[in-house]
Coordinates of C-alpha atoms in Angstrom, one line a residue:
M1 CA -141.8 17.4 -8.4
G2 CA -144.2 19.9 -10.1
F3 CA -147.1 21.0 -8.0
D4 CA -146.8 18.0 -5.7
Q5 CA -144.4 20.0 -3.6
Y6 CA -147.0 20.6 -0.8
H7 CA -148.0 17.9 1.6
E8 CA -150.7 20.1 3.1
P9 CA -153.4 22.1 1.3
A10 CA -151.5 25.0 -0.3
S11 CA -154.4 27.4 0.4
E12 CA -153.9 26.7 4.2
L13 CA -150.1 27.4 4.1
S14 CA -148.6 30.8 4.8
A15 CA -146.9 32.6 2.0
E16 CA -143.6 32.0 3.8
S17 CA -144.2 28.2 3.9
R18 CA -145.1 28.1 0.2
T19 CA -141.9 30.0 -0.7
F20 CA -139.9 27.7 1.5
A21 CA -141.5 24.7 -0.3
R22 CA -140.7 26.2 -3.7
M23 CA -137.1 26.8 -2.7
I24 CA -136.8 23.2 -1.4
A25 CA -138.1 22.0 -4.7
S26 CA -135.6 24.2 -6.5
L27 CA -132.8 22.9 -4.4
T28 CA -133.8 19.3 -5.1
E29 CA -134.0 20.0 -8.9
E30 CA -130.5 21.6 -8.8
A31 CA -129.1 18.6 -7.0
E32 CA -130.7 16.2 -9.5
A33 CA -129.3 18.2 -12.4
I34 CA -125.8 18.1 -10.9
G35 CA -126.2 14.3 -10.7
W36 CA -127.4 14.0 -14.2
Y37 CA -124.5 16.0 -15.5
D38 CA -122.1 13.9 -13.5
Q39 CA -123.4 10.8 -15.2
R40 CA -123.3 12.3 -18.7
I41 CA -119.8 13.7 -18.2
S42 CA -118.5 10.4 -17.0
L43 CA -119.6 8.7 -20.2
E44 CA -119.1 11.4 -22.8
P45 CA -116.2 10.6 -25.1
D46 CA -116.2 13.9 -27.0
D47 CA -114.0 16.5 -25.3
G48 CA -115.9 19.5 -26.6
A49 CA -119.3 18.1 -25.5
R50 CA -117.9 17.1 -22.1
A51 CA -116.5 20.7 -21.6
I52 CA -119.9 22.2 -22.3
M53 CA -121.6 19.8 -19.9
E54 CA -119.0 20.6 -17.2
N55 CA -119.7 24.3 -17.7
A56 CA -123.4 23.7 -17.4
Q57 CA -122.9 21.7 -14.2
Q58 CA -120.9 24.6 -12.7
E59 CA -124.0 26.7 -13.2
E60 CA -126.0 24.1 -11.3
F61 CA -123.5 24.2 -8.4
K62 CA -124.1 28.0 -8.2
H63 CA -127.8 27.6 -8.3
F64 CA -127.7 24.9 -5.6
A65 CA -125.6 27.1 -3.4
M66 CA -127.9 30.1 -3.9
D67 CA -131.0 28.1 -3.1
L68 CA -129.3 26.6 0.0
E69 CA -128.2 30.0 1.2
F70 CA -131.7 31.4 0.8
L71 CA -133.1 28.5 2.9
I72 CA -130.3 28.8 5.6
R73 CA -131.0 32.5 6.1
R74 CA -134.6 31.7 7.0
S75 CA -133.9 28.6 9.1
P76 CA -131.6 29.2 12.1
K77 CA -131.4 25.5 13.0
W78 CA -130.1 24.7 9.5
R79 CA -127.4 27.3 9.9
V80 CA -126.3 25.8 13.2
A81 CA -126.3 22.3 11.7
L82 CA -124.4 23.2 8.6
E83 CA -121.8 25.2 10.5
K84 CA -121.1 22.2 12.7
V85 CA -120.9 19.7 9.8
L86 CA -119.7 21.4 6.6
F87 CA -116.1 22.2 5.8
T88 CA -114.9 20.4 9.0
D89 CA -112.4 17.7 9.4
G90 CA -113.0 14.5 11.3
D91 CA -115.8 12.1 11.6
I92 CA -118.9 13.3 9.8
V93 CA -121.3 11.3 11.9
E94 CA -119.8 12.8 15.1
A95 CA -120.1 16.3 13.6
G96 CA -123.7 15.5 12.9
E97 CA -124.3 14.5 16.5
E98 CA -122.8 17.7 17.7
A99 CA -124.9 19.7 15.3
E100 CA -128.0 18.0 16.5
E101 CA -127.2 19.0 20.1
A102 CA -126.4 22.5 19.1
E103 CA -129.7 22.8 17.2
E104 CA -131.6 22.0 20.3
E105 CA -130.2 25.3 21.8
V106 CA -131.7 27.4 19.0
D107 CA -135.2 28.7 19.4

């Protein structure tokens, strides 16, 4: 993603918006790294190499979680949506619809 993380002139964005964009970029990079490790792990025949990759992937899970939590703490609508969808049972799409309705109630 590099410096193309802004869709508006960076000089016109608030410091908060620039930080938010950087954290979104970081979250995306962590998700990509998790996916890359998943592909490598699925093909790696050497147990030792696979164990190292699995350990490295665990670090990416932690980084992804920290990035996500940072963003959630600054975005009340995200928190509402995630609380309605994540770690729930039942139909994911229905949970998403309920989350969208709940988001509308947040200022």
